[in-house]
Short mmCIF file of C-alpha atoms and ligand atoms in Angstrom, two decimals:
data_model
loop_
_atom_site.label_atom_id
_atom_site.label_comp_id
_atom_site.label_asym_id
_atom_site.label_seq_id
_atom_site.Cartn_x
_atom_site.Cartn_y
_atom_site.Cartn_z
CA MET A 34 -15.72 1.76 48.90
CA VAL A 35 -13.55 -0.62 46.98
CA GLN A 36 -14.01 -4.27 47.54
CA GLY A 37 -12.82 -7.47 46.04
CA PHE A 38 -9.13 -7.49 47.05
CA SER A 39 -8.01 -10.26 49.29
CA ARG A 40 -4.53 -10.80 50.53
CA GLU A 41 -5.04 -14.32 51.67
CA PRO A 42 -1.98 -16.05 50.17
CA GLY A 43 -2.55 -17.93 46.98
CA THR A 44 -6.20 -17.15 46.68
CA ASP A 45 -6.37 -14.84 43.73
CA GLY A 46 -6.79 -17.86 41.56
CA PRO A 47 -3.63 -17.96 39.44
CA LEU A 48 -3.31 -21.18 37.55
CA THR A 49 -0.56 -23.31 39.00
CA GLY A 50 0.57 -26.88 38.52
CA ILE A 51 -0.94 -27.10 35.03
CA PRO A 52 0.24 -30.23 33.16
CA GLU A 53 2.21 -30.10 29.91
CA HIS A 54 -0.77 -30.66 27.61
CA GLY A 55 -2.58 -27.83 29.36
CA ARG A 56 0.38 -25.50 28.93
CA ARG A 57 0.47 -26.26 25.22
CA ARG A 58 -3.16 -25.27 24.98
CA VAL A 59 -2.43 -22.04 26.88
CA TRP A 60 0.29 -21.22 24.32
CA ARG A 61 -2.22 -21.74 21.50
CA TRP A 62 -4.68 -19.36 23.16
CA ALA A 63 -1.86 -16.89 23.77
CA ALA A 64 -0.89 -16.93 20.08
CA ILE A 65 -4.39 -15.75 19.14
CA ILE A 66 -4.58 -13.11 21.86
CA ALA A 67 -1.12 -11.78 20.97
CA LEU A 68 -2.31 -11.05 17.42
CA GLY A 69 -3.44 -7.85 19.14
CA GLY A 70 0.28 -7.14 19.69
CA PHE A 71 1.05 -7.98 16.07
CA LEU A 72 -1.54 -5.45 14.87
CA PHE A 73 -0.13 -2.86 17.28
CA GLY A 74 3.29 -3.30 15.65
CA TYR A 75 2.01 -3.57 12.09
CA ASP A 76 -0.24 -0.54 12.18
CA THR A 77 2.32 1.68 13.88
CA GLY A 78 5.05 0.50 11.48
CA VAL A 79 3.25 0.51 8.13
CA ILE A 80 2.71 4.26 7.98
CA SER A 81 6.37 5.15 7.47
CA GLY A 82 6.34 3.40 4.09
CA ALA A 83 2.77 4.25 3.08
CA LEU A 84 3.25 7.95 3.77
CA LEU A 85 5.88 8.27 1.07
CA TYR A 86 3.19 7.59 -1.55
CA ILE A 87 0.13 9.02 0.20
CA LYS A 88 1.72 12.47 0.49
CA HIS A 89 2.29 12.42 -3.23
CA ASP A 90 -1.19 11.11 -4.21
CA PHE A 91 -3.06 13.57 -1.97
CA SER A 92 -0.47 16.39 -2.13
CA LEU A 93 -0.18 16.59 1.65
CA ASN A 94 1.78 19.37 3.29
CA ALA A 95 4.10 18.74 6.25
CA PHE A 96 1.38 19.33 8.84
CA GLU A 97 -1.06 16.99 7.09
CA GLN A 98 1.60 14.30 6.86
CA GLY A 99 2.39 14.64 10.54
CA SER A 100 -1.28 14.43 11.45
CA VAL A 101 -1.84 11.22 9.44
CA VAL A 102 0.98 9.67 11.47
CA SER A 103 0.19 10.99 14.92
CA ILE A 104 -3.62 10.86 14.91
CA LEU A 105 -3.21 7.11 15.48
CA LEU A 106 -1.55 7.88 18.80
CA VAL A 107 -4.49 10.10 19.81
CA GLY A 108 -6.89 7.29 18.91
CA ALA A 109 -4.74 4.84 20.89
CA MET A 110 -5.01 7.03 23.99
CA LEU A 111 -8.79 7.11 23.69
CA GLY A 112 -8.93 3.38 22.97
CA ALA A 113 -6.79 2.59 26.01
CA VAL A 114 -9.03 4.77 28.21
CA THR A 115 -12.15 2.82 27.23
CA ALA A 116 -10.54 -0.62 27.19
CA GLY A 117 -10.64 -1.18 30.96
CA ARG A 118 -14.36 -0.65 31.27
CA MET A 119 -15.06 -2.72 28.19
CA ALA A 120 -12.95 -5.65 29.43
CA GLU A 121 -14.75 -5.52 32.77
CA HIS A 122 -18.27 -5.31 31.35
CA LEU A 123 -18.03 -7.60 28.35
CA GLY A 124 -15.23 -9.82 29.57
CA ARG A 125 -11.77 -10.13 28.03
CA ARG A 126 -12.87 -12.34 25.16
CA LYS A 127 -15.69 -10.22 23.79
CA ALA A 128 -13.62 -7.06 24.30
CA LEU A 129 -10.87 -8.53 22.12
CA ALA A 130 -13.39 -9.53 19.45
CA VAL A 131 -14.78 -5.98 19.41
CA GLU A 132 -11.27 -4.57 19.14
CA GLY A 133 -10.49 -6.89 16.22
CA THR A 134 -13.63 -5.67 14.47
CA VAL A 135 -12.57 -2.05 14.98
CA PHE A 136 -9.20 -2.96 13.41
CA LEU A 137 -11.10 -4.19 10.37
CA VAL A 138 -13.20 -1.03 10.13
CA GLY A 139 -10.14 1.21 10.38
CA THR A 140 -8.29 -0.85 7.80
CA ALA A 141 -11.27 -0.72 5.40
CA LEU A 142 -11.44 3.08 5.74
CA LEU A 143 -7.74 3.48 5.02
CA THR A 144 -7.69 1.05 2.13
CA THR A 145 -10.53 2.81 0.35
CA ALA A 146 -9.84 6.40 1.44
CA PRO A 147 -10.70 8.85 -1.36
CA ASP A 148 -9.28 11.89 0.45
CA TYR A 149 -7.21 13.26 3.32
CA TRP A 150 -10.09 13.42 5.81
CA THR A 151 -11.04 9.77 5.35
CA LEU A 152 -7.42 8.91 5.97
CA ILE A 153 -7.52 10.88 9.22
CA VAL A 154 -10.72 9.12 10.34
CA GLY A 155 -9.31 5.72 9.33
CA ARG A 156 -6.09 6.27 11.29
CA LEU A 157 -8.08 7.49 14.30
CA VAL A 158 -10.30 4.38 14.23
CA LEU A 159 -7.26 2.15 13.82
CA GLY A 160 -5.71 3.95 16.78
CA LEU A 161 -8.76 3.20 18.92
CA ALA A 162 -8.26 -0.49 18.17
CA VAL A 163 -4.49 -0.40 18.73
CA GLY A 164 -4.86 1.36 22.08
CA ALA A 165 -7.72 -0.77 23.36
CA ALA A 166 -6.04 -4.01 22.31
CA SER A 167 -2.76 -2.94 23.90
CA ALA A 168 -4.56 -2.61 27.25
CA THR A 169 -6.63 -5.80 26.95
CA VAL A 170 -3.96 -8.19 25.70
CA PRO A 171 -1.65 -8.15 28.79
CA VAL A 172 -4.62 -8.65 31.13
CA TYR A 173 -6.03 -11.53 29.11
CA LEU A 174 -2.64 -13.20 28.69
CA SER A 175 -1.90 -12.86 32.38
CA GLU A 176 -5.21 -14.41 33.40
CA ILE A 177 -4.95 -17.52 31.24
CA SER A 178 -1.33 -18.25 32.20
CA PRO A 179 -0.01 -20.66 34.78
CA LYS A 180 2.34 -18.57 36.89
CA GLU A 181 5.38 -20.68 35.99
CA ILE A 182 5.23 -19.54 32.36
CA ARG A 183 3.40 -16.24 32.83
CA GLY A 184 6.45 -14.07 32.07
CA ARG A 185 7.08 -15.87 28.78
CA VAL A 186 3.43 -15.80 27.75
CA LEU A 187 3.25 -12.07 28.48
CA THR A 188 6.50 -11.42 26.61
CA LEU A 189 4.90 -13.02 23.56
CA ASN A 190 2.92 -9.79 23.29
CA GLN A 191 6.09 -7.71 22.80
CA LEU A 192 7.49 -10.34 20.45
CA MET A 193 4.40 -10.00 18.28
CA ILE A 194 4.71 -6.19 18.40
CA THR A 195 8.26 -6.44 17.06
CA ILE A 196 7.25 -9.02 14.43
CA GLY A 197 4.41 -6.71 13.37
CA ILE A 198 6.80 -3.78 13.00
CA LEU A 199 9.27 -5.85 10.97
CA ILE A 200 6.68 -7.39 8.69
CA SER A 201 5.26 -3.94 8.01
CA TYR A 202 8.71 -2.89 6.73
CA PHE A 203 8.82 -5.88 4.39
CA ILE A 204 5.28 -5.29 3.16
CA ASN A 205 6.23 -1.67 2.56
CA LEU A 206 9.17 -2.83 0.50
CA ALA A 207 7.03 -5.31 -1.45
CA PHE A 208 4.39 -2.76 -2.36
CA SER A 209 6.73 0.17 -2.86
CA SER A 210 7.83 -0.82 -6.36
CA ASN A 211 4.44 0.30 -7.70
CA GLY A 212 3.51 2.73 -4.92
CA GLN A 213 0.56 0.61 -3.72
CA TRP A 214 -0.01 2.21 -0.33
CA ARG A 215 -3.58 0.86 -0.16
CA GLY A 216 -2.20 -2.66 -0.36
CA MET A 217 0.15 -1.90 2.55
CA PHE A 218 -2.85 -1.09 4.75
CA ALA A 219 -5.02 -3.89 3.37
CA VAL A 220 -2.59 -6.61 4.49
CA GLY A 221 -3.41 -5.65 8.09
CA ALA A 222 -6.93 -7.01 7.59
CA ILE A 223 -5.64 -10.60 7.49
CA PRO A 224 -4.34 -10.82 11.09
CA ALA A 225 -7.33 -8.76 12.27
CA LEU A 226 -9.75 -11.22 10.72
CA VAL A 227 -7.85 -14.19 12.14
CA MET A 228 -7.96 -12.53 15.55
CA VAL A 229 -11.71 -11.94 15.46
CA LEU A 230 -12.55 -15.45 14.24
CA GLY A 231 -9.97 -17.12 16.49
CA THR A 232 -11.25 -15.21 19.51
CA LEU A 233 -14.86 -16.15 18.85
CA TRP A 234 -14.24 -19.79 17.93
CA LEU A 235 -11.19 -20.87 19.85
CA LEU A 236 -10.64 -18.72 22.92
CA PRO A 237 -12.17 -19.31 26.33
CA GLU A 238 -13.10 -16.42 28.60
CA SER A 239 -10.57 -15.60 31.32
CA PRO A 240 -11.31 -17.93 34.26
CA GLN A 241 -10.32 -15.13 36.62
CA TRP A 242 -12.94 -12.80 35.18
CA LEU A 243 -15.59 -15.53 35.16
CA ILE A 244 -15.03 -16.19 38.84
CA LEU A 245 -15.14 -12.50 39.73
CA GLN A 246 -18.45 -12.30 37.84
CA GLY A 247 -19.89 -15.25 39.76
CA HIS A 248 -19.69 -17.81 36.92
CA ALA A 249 -17.67 -20.43 38.76
CA ASP A 250 -19.20 -23.25 36.71
CA MET A 251 -17.95 -21.73 33.46
CA ALA A 252 -14.54 -21.06 34.97
CA ARG A 253 -14.39 -24.71 36.03
CA THR A 254 -14.90 -25.86 32.45
CA VAL A 255 -12.07 -23.61 31.23
CA ILE A 256 -9.62 -24.71 33.91
CA ALA A 257 -10.54 -28.38 33.49
CA SER A 258 -9.71 -28.09 29.77
CA ILE A 259 -6.06 -27.39 30.59
CA SER A 260 -5.86 -29.45 33.75
CA ASP A 261 -8.38 -31.88 35.19
CA GLU A 262 -11.65 -31.76 37.09
CA SER A 263 -10.19 -32.11 40.56
CA ARG A 264 -7.53 -29.46 40.01
CA ALA A 265 -10.21 -27.17 38.62
CA ASP A 266 -12.38 -27.75 41.69
CA GLN A 267 -9.44 -27.00 43.95
CA LEU A 268 -8.66 -23.71 42.22
CA ILE A 269 -12.29 -22.64 42.13
CA GLU A 270 -12.79 -23.55 45.76
CA ARG A 271 -9.75 -21.52 46.79
CA THR A 272 -10.96 -18.54 44.85
CA GLN A 273 -14.45 -18.78 46.29
CA ARG A 274 -12.96 -18.89 49.77
CA ARG A 275 -11.30 -15.64 48.86
CA HIS A 276 -14.68 -14.22 47.95
CA ARG A 277 -16.07 -15.13 51.33
CA VAL A 278 -13.10 -13.40 52.96
CA ALA A 279 -13.69 -10.37 50.82
CA GLN A 280 -17.17 -9.92 52.30
CA GLY A 281 -19.48 -8.20 49.94
CA GLY A 282 -17.84 -9.81 46.96
CA ASP A 283 -16.48 -8.16 43.92
CA THR A 284 -17.67 -4.85 42.62
CA ALA A 285 -15.07 -4.35 39.97
CA GLY A 286 -17.51 -4.71 37.13
CA SER A 287 -19.23 -1.45 37.84
CA GLN A 288 -16.40 0.76 38.96
CA GLY A 289 -14.26 1.49 35.93
CA TRP A 290 -11.22 3.51 36.95
CA GLY A 291 -12.82 4.23 40.35
CA VAL A 292 -11.33 0.99 41.62
CA LEU A 293 -7.90 2.63 41.33
CA ARG A 294 -8.68 5.13 44.08
CA SER A 295 -8.12 2.50 46.75
CA PRO A 296 -4.91 3.27 48.69
CA LEU A 297 -4.07 -0.42 48.41
CA VAL A 298 -3.76 -0.16 44.65
CA ARG A 299 -1.57 2.94 44.85
CA PRO A 300 1.86 1.23 44.83
CA ALA A 301 0.92 -0.78 41.73
CA LEU A 302 -0.40 2.38 40.15
CA VAL A 303 2.76 4.38 40.88
CA VAL A 304 4.92 1.62 39.37
CA GLY A 305 2.63 1.06 36.37
CA LEU A 306 2.34 4.74 35.49
CA THR A 307 6.01 5.52 36.00
CA LEU A 308 7.13 2.59 33.86
CA ALA A 309 4.58 3.58 31.22
CA ALA A 310 6.02 7.10 30.94
CA MET A 311 9.60 5.91 31.26
CA GLN A 312 9.21 3.37 28.45
CA GLN A 313 8.45 6.25 26.08
CA PHE A 314 10.55 9.08 27.56
CA GLY A 315 13.59 6.82 27.28
CA GLY A 316 13.32 7.71 23.58
CA ILE A 317 12.58 4.35 21.94
CA ASN A 318 10.22 5.60 19.28
CA THR A 319 12.49 8.40 18.21
CA ILE A 320 14.58 5.55 16.82
CA ILE A 321 11.72 3.24 15.76
CA TYR A 322 9.73 6.03 14.04
CA TYR A 323 12.50 8.40 13.00
CA ALA A 324 15.41 6.06 12.29
CA PRO A 325 15.74 7.13 8.63
CA THR A 326 15.88 10.83 9.56
CA THR A 327 18.35 10.24 12.39
CA ILE A 328 20.47 8.00 10.21
CA GLU A 329 20.57 10.72 7.57
CA ASN A 330 21.79 13.13 10.26
CA THR A 331 24.77 10.84 10.91
CA GLY A 332 25.88 11.45 7.36
CA LEU A 333 25.00 8.01 5.99
CA THR A 334 23.02 8.10 2.76
CA ALA A 335 19.25 8.10 2.96
CA ALA A 336 19.04 5.59 0.12
CA ASN A 337 20.04 2.85 2.54
CA SER A 338 17.77 4.03 5.32
CA ILE A 339 15.08 1.38 4.76
CA LEU A 340 17.80 -1.22 5.03
CA TYR A 341 18.99 0.27 8.32
CA SER A 342 15.40 0.30 9.58
CA VAL A 343 15.11 -3.39 8.74
CA ALA A 344 18.36 -4.06 10.61
CA ILE A 345 16.98 -2.22 13.65
CA GLY A 346 13.73 -4.20 13.37
CA VAL A 347 15.59 -7.52 13.21
CA ILE A 348 17.68 -6.71 16.30
CA ASN A 349 14.52 -5.58 18.10
CA LEU A 350 12.87 -8.91 17.35
CA LEU A 351 15.87 -11.13 18.11
CA MET A 352 16.54 -9.52 21.46
CA THR A 353 12.88 -9.93 22.39
CA VAL A 354 13.33 -13.66 21.77
CA VAL A 355 16.23 -13.52 24.24
CA ALA A 356 13.91 -11.74 26.69
CA ILE A 357 11.37 -14.57 26.36
CA TRP A 358 14.09 -17.00 27.30
CA LEU A 359 15.28 -14.91 30.24
CA VAL A 360 12.14 -13.43 31.76
CA ASP A 361 11.08 -16.44 33.83
CA ARG A 362 14.70 -17.34 34.61
CA ALA A 363 16.52 -14.10 35.45
CA GLY A 364 13.34 -12.35 36.58
CA ARG A 365 11.79 -9.02 35.68
CA ARG A 366 13.91 -6.76 37.88
CA ARG A 367 17.26 -7.92 36.58
CA LEU A 368 16.12 -7.55 32.99
CA LEU A 369 14.83 -4.05 33.66
CA LEU A 370 17.98 -2.92 35.46
CA GLY A 371 20.31 -4.39 32.83
CA SER A 372 18.20 -2.90 30.07
CA LEU A 373 18.10 0.61 31.52
CA ALA A 374 21.84 0.55 32.23
CA GLY A 375 22.54 -0.51 28.62
CA MET A 376 20.21 2.14 27.21
CA LEU A 377 21.80 4.80 29.42
CA VAL A 378 25.35 4.04 28.29
CA MET A 379 24.32 3.86 24.63
CA LEU A 380 22.41 7.14 24.79
CA VAL A 381 25.40 8.90 26.35
CA LEU A 382 27.65 7.53 23.59
CA LEU A 383 25.12 8.24 20.86
CA GLY A 384 24.81 11.83 22.07
CA LEU A 385 28.59 12.12 22.14
CA SER A 386 28.90 10.73 18.64
CA PHE A 387 26.75 13.59 17.33
CA VAL A 388 28.25 16.31 19.52
CA VAL A 389 31.89 15.53 18.67
CA GLY A 390 31.09 14.26 15.17
CA MET A 391 32.28 10.65 15.35
CA ASN A 392 32.18 8.24 12.42
CA ALA A 393 28.59 7.72 11.24
CA LEU A 394 28.87 3.96 11.53
CA LEU A 395 29.66 4.33 15.22
CA SER A 396 26.43 6.28 15.72
CA LEU A 397 24.57 3.49 13.94
CA LEU A 398 26.22 0.90 16.15
CA PHE A 399 25.24 2.77 19.33
CA MET A 400 21.68 3.01 18.03
CA VAL A 401 21.49 -0.71 17.35
CA VAL A 402 22.89 -1.65 20.76
CA TYR A 403 20.45 0.80 22.38
CA ILE A 404 17.56 -0.97 20.63
CA ALA A 405 18.94 -4.33 21.76
CA ALA A 406 19.08 -3.11 25.36
CA PHE A 407 15.48 -1.87 25.18
CA ALA A 408 14.24 -5.07 23.54
CA VAL A 409 15.66 -7.35 26.18
CA GLY A 410 14.14 -5.48 29.11
CA LEU A 411 12.18 -2.25 29.22
CA GLY A 412 10.25 -3.11 26.04
CA PRO A 413 8.70 -6.42 27.07
CA VAL A 414 8.92 -6.14 30.84
CA PHE A 415 6.70 -3.05 30.97
CA TRP A 416 3.91 -5.04 29.29
CA VAL A 417 4.61 -8.06 31.50
CA LEU A 418 4.29 -6.03 34.69
CA ILE A 419 1.13 -4.34 33.47
CA GLY A 420 -0.45 -7.78 33.47
CA GLU A 421 1.00 -8.80 36.83
CA LEU A 422 1.09 -5.90 39.26
CA PHE A 423 -2.55 -5.02 39.75
CA PRO A 424 -4.95 -6.95 41.99
CA PRO A 425 -7.45 -9.02 39.99
CA ALA A 426 -10.37 -6.67 40.53
CA ALA A 427 -8.29 -3.65 39.46
CA ARG A 428 -6.33 -5.35 36.69
CA ALA A 429 -8.31 -4.17 33.67
CA ALA A 430 -8.55 -0.62 35.03
CA GLY A 431 -4.87 -0.57 36.01
CA SER A 432 -3.80 -1.81 32.61
CA SER A 433 -6.09 0.69 30.93
CA VAL A 434 -4.75 3.74 32.80
CA SER A 435 -1.09 2.67 32.45
CA THR A 436 -1.52 2.01 28.76
CA THR A 437 -3.19 5.39 28.29
CA VAL A 438 -0.19 7.09 29.89
CA ASN A 439 2.12 5.04 27.65
CA TRP A 440 0.32 6.24 24.51
CA ALA A 441 0.09 9.84 25.76
CA SER A 442 3.84 9.83 26.44
CA ASN A 443 4.46 8.30 23.04
CA PHE A 444 2.43 11.11 21.47
CA VAL A 445 4.30 13.85 23.34
CA VAL A 446 7.74 12.45 22.55
CA SER A 447 6.90 11.91 18.87
CA LEU A 448 5.52 15.42 18.60
CA VAL A 449 8.36 17.30 20.28
CA PHE A 450 11.32 15.20 19.15
CA LEU A 451 12.13 17.01 15.90
CA PRO A 452 11.50 20.52 17.30
CA VAL A 453 13.70 19.71 20.32
CA VAL A 454 16.45 18.40 18.04
CA ASN A 455 16.27 21.67 16.13
CA ALA A 456 16.37 23.69 19.33
CA ILE A 457 19.10 21.97 21.36
CA GLY A 458 20.78 19.59 18.88
CA GLN A 459 20.56 15.88 18.05
CA GLY A 460 23.21 14.70 20.50
CA GLU A 461 21.90 16.80 23.36
CA THR A 462 18.40 15.41 22.81
CA PHE A 463 19.72 11.88 23.29
CA TRP A 464 21.29 13.03 26.56
CA VAL A 465 17.88 14.12 27.78
CA PHE A 466 16.69 10.53 27.21
CA ALA A 467 19.80 9.34 29.07
CA VAL A 468 18.72 11.32 32.13
CA VAL A 469 15.33 9.58 31.99
CA CYS A 470 17.08 6.18 31.97
CA ALA A 471 19.24 7.19 34.95
CA PHE A 472 16.10 8.11 36.86
CA GLY A 473 14.60 4.80 35.71
CA LEU A 474 17.50 2.85 37.17
CA TRP A 475 16.98 4.44 40.56
CA PHE A 476 13.21 3.98 40.40
CA VAL A 477 13.33 0.31 39.44
CA ALA A 478 16.00 -0.48 42.04
CA ARG A 479 13.91 1.23 44.71
CA TYR A 480 10.27 0.46 43.87
CA VAL A 481 9.77 -2.35 41.37
CA PRO A 482 9.25 -5.75 43.01
CA GLU A 483 10.17 -9.09 41.48
CA THR A 484 7.04 -10.85 40.23
CA ARG A 485 8.58 -14.01 38.79
CA ASP A 486 6.91 -17.17 40.06
CA ARG A 487 4.70 -15.23 42.46
CA ASP A 488 0.94 -15.11 42.67
CA PHE A 489 -0.79 -11.82 43.27
CA ALA A 490 -0.80 -12.02 47.07
CA GLN A 491 2.98 -12.43 47.03
CA VAL A 492 3.47 -9.73 44.40
CA ASP A 493 1.36 -7.43 46.49
CA ALA A 494 3.30 -8.11 49.69
CA ALA A 495 6.54 -7.36 47.83
CA LEU A 496 5.07 -4.16 46.41
CA GLN A 497 3.81 -2.93 49.77
CA ALA A 498 7.19 -3.70 51.35
CA ARG A 499 8.96 -1.58 48.71
CA PHE A 500 6.63 1.29 49.55
CA ASN A 501 7.25 0.70 53.26
CA ARG A 502 3.70 -0.42 53.91
CA GLN A 503 2.44 -3.39 55.79
CA PRO A 504 0.34 -5.75 53.70
CA GLN A 505 -3.00 -6.09 55.40
CA GLY A 506 -4.84 -9.36 55.45
CA THR A 507 -8.19 -7.72 55.07
CA ASN A 508 -10.33 -6.28 52.44
CA PRO A 509 -10.07 -2.52 52.05
CA GLY A 510 -13.25 -0.66 52.52
C1 BGC B 893 6.48 0.12 22.93
C2 BGC B 893 6.24 0.77 21.61
C3 BGC B 893 7.45 0.57 20.73
C4 BGC B 893 7.78 -0.90 20.62
C5 BGC B 893 9.06 -1.13 19.88
C6 BGC B 893 6.75 -1.34 22.71
O1 BGC B 893 6.96 -1.98 23.92
O2 BGC B 893 5.36 0.28 23.78
O3 BGC B 893 5.98 2.14 21.80
O4 BGC B 893 7.23 1.09 19.44
O5 BGC B 893 7.90 -1.48 21.90
O6 BGC B 893 9.38 -2.49 19.80
#
């Protein structure tokens, strides 16, 4: 029996009406939490440069090289699986501190690795941290944000991912002159250390989690620090009323993924899992991870490929800034639909450019516009919705399972991309991704609700309506 979900409007305790000084404080908290996003980007990006020297130092064959890259994705899947339970048991704050520490361990292993197997273990450990943090960060960000700025705060995560990717390219360039791959990894320790210390010293626990755990007094202190005593009392009182409605109180802490079996969570689960798979099967990382190879296939010289990767990274970042500006204005649905439409058109053209052999610069242009389309919508909005769609008691579990599917899909696409290109051709492979985007357009139009400026009860009603269900005012049992 799953308890703890109430549909009484406005009672899931989102922070609303927080004054300006309080919002500034929320942004400061968010900057520390989103370091988890930065490390996600940095540690997935740094390997492309480091590998060039590692393979030489350790004489790695093609399979060994591939495994050093992709074992991180396996670790990320495992990390994402465990993250939900950890964030429920320890709380969001301690979970993030643990994840930061795992980042440090992984980084230390990689920096000092004497052989291939230590590298593999180091990348696996780093993957655990990347995956777990990627599931915890959206939940934590969502729960400290006033709903008026929640979209922007959540998009900060994707912005930090893109900054992490870009900085890793620059660090790769800086260390490449003398082949210092250990230095490339070591730099990742700095943000990890800042995240651990910042989390322990400066971050409060999520008020939402505190209330669900029965620590209303602690939640009151957190809310009062961004608002005032009376507002804090009001929010706590409303949330406690919700608890009384949800007779039996919350049981989320002990259920892990079991909480997701409730039929009432199913619509959120369908949307979360589908977007998770779609974000990867739309082909993004075939460009992010394999841009140099693909660019070489267009006929442009490989010597400039790092430069092209940097250009792609810059566009990725800039368009995410645009997304931050738009997400609380235009809303999530419009960004997703526009993004998928843009990706679809670009993938069709990109495929065509290879099949009919257009000018290489045109292929590059289509690739860049495709990245821009992803960065303004599907990239950030997936992570935004992961933090918004699930009911409070199922949020950590929902984020965990969706993130696991995202990493598993990433793994599959990265693994089969080059073999599929060899089997059916480069252009044709991009058309397969185009089909995924076409499906995505239909799916989003049909099933994804708008979440902008809505608290969970309203999000839930919109979700149920899209799945042709009646929202029920009672607690499921
Ligand atoms: C995706 C990553 C991708 C990154 C690129 C994220 O939203 O989950 O797989 O590498 O965007 O910016």
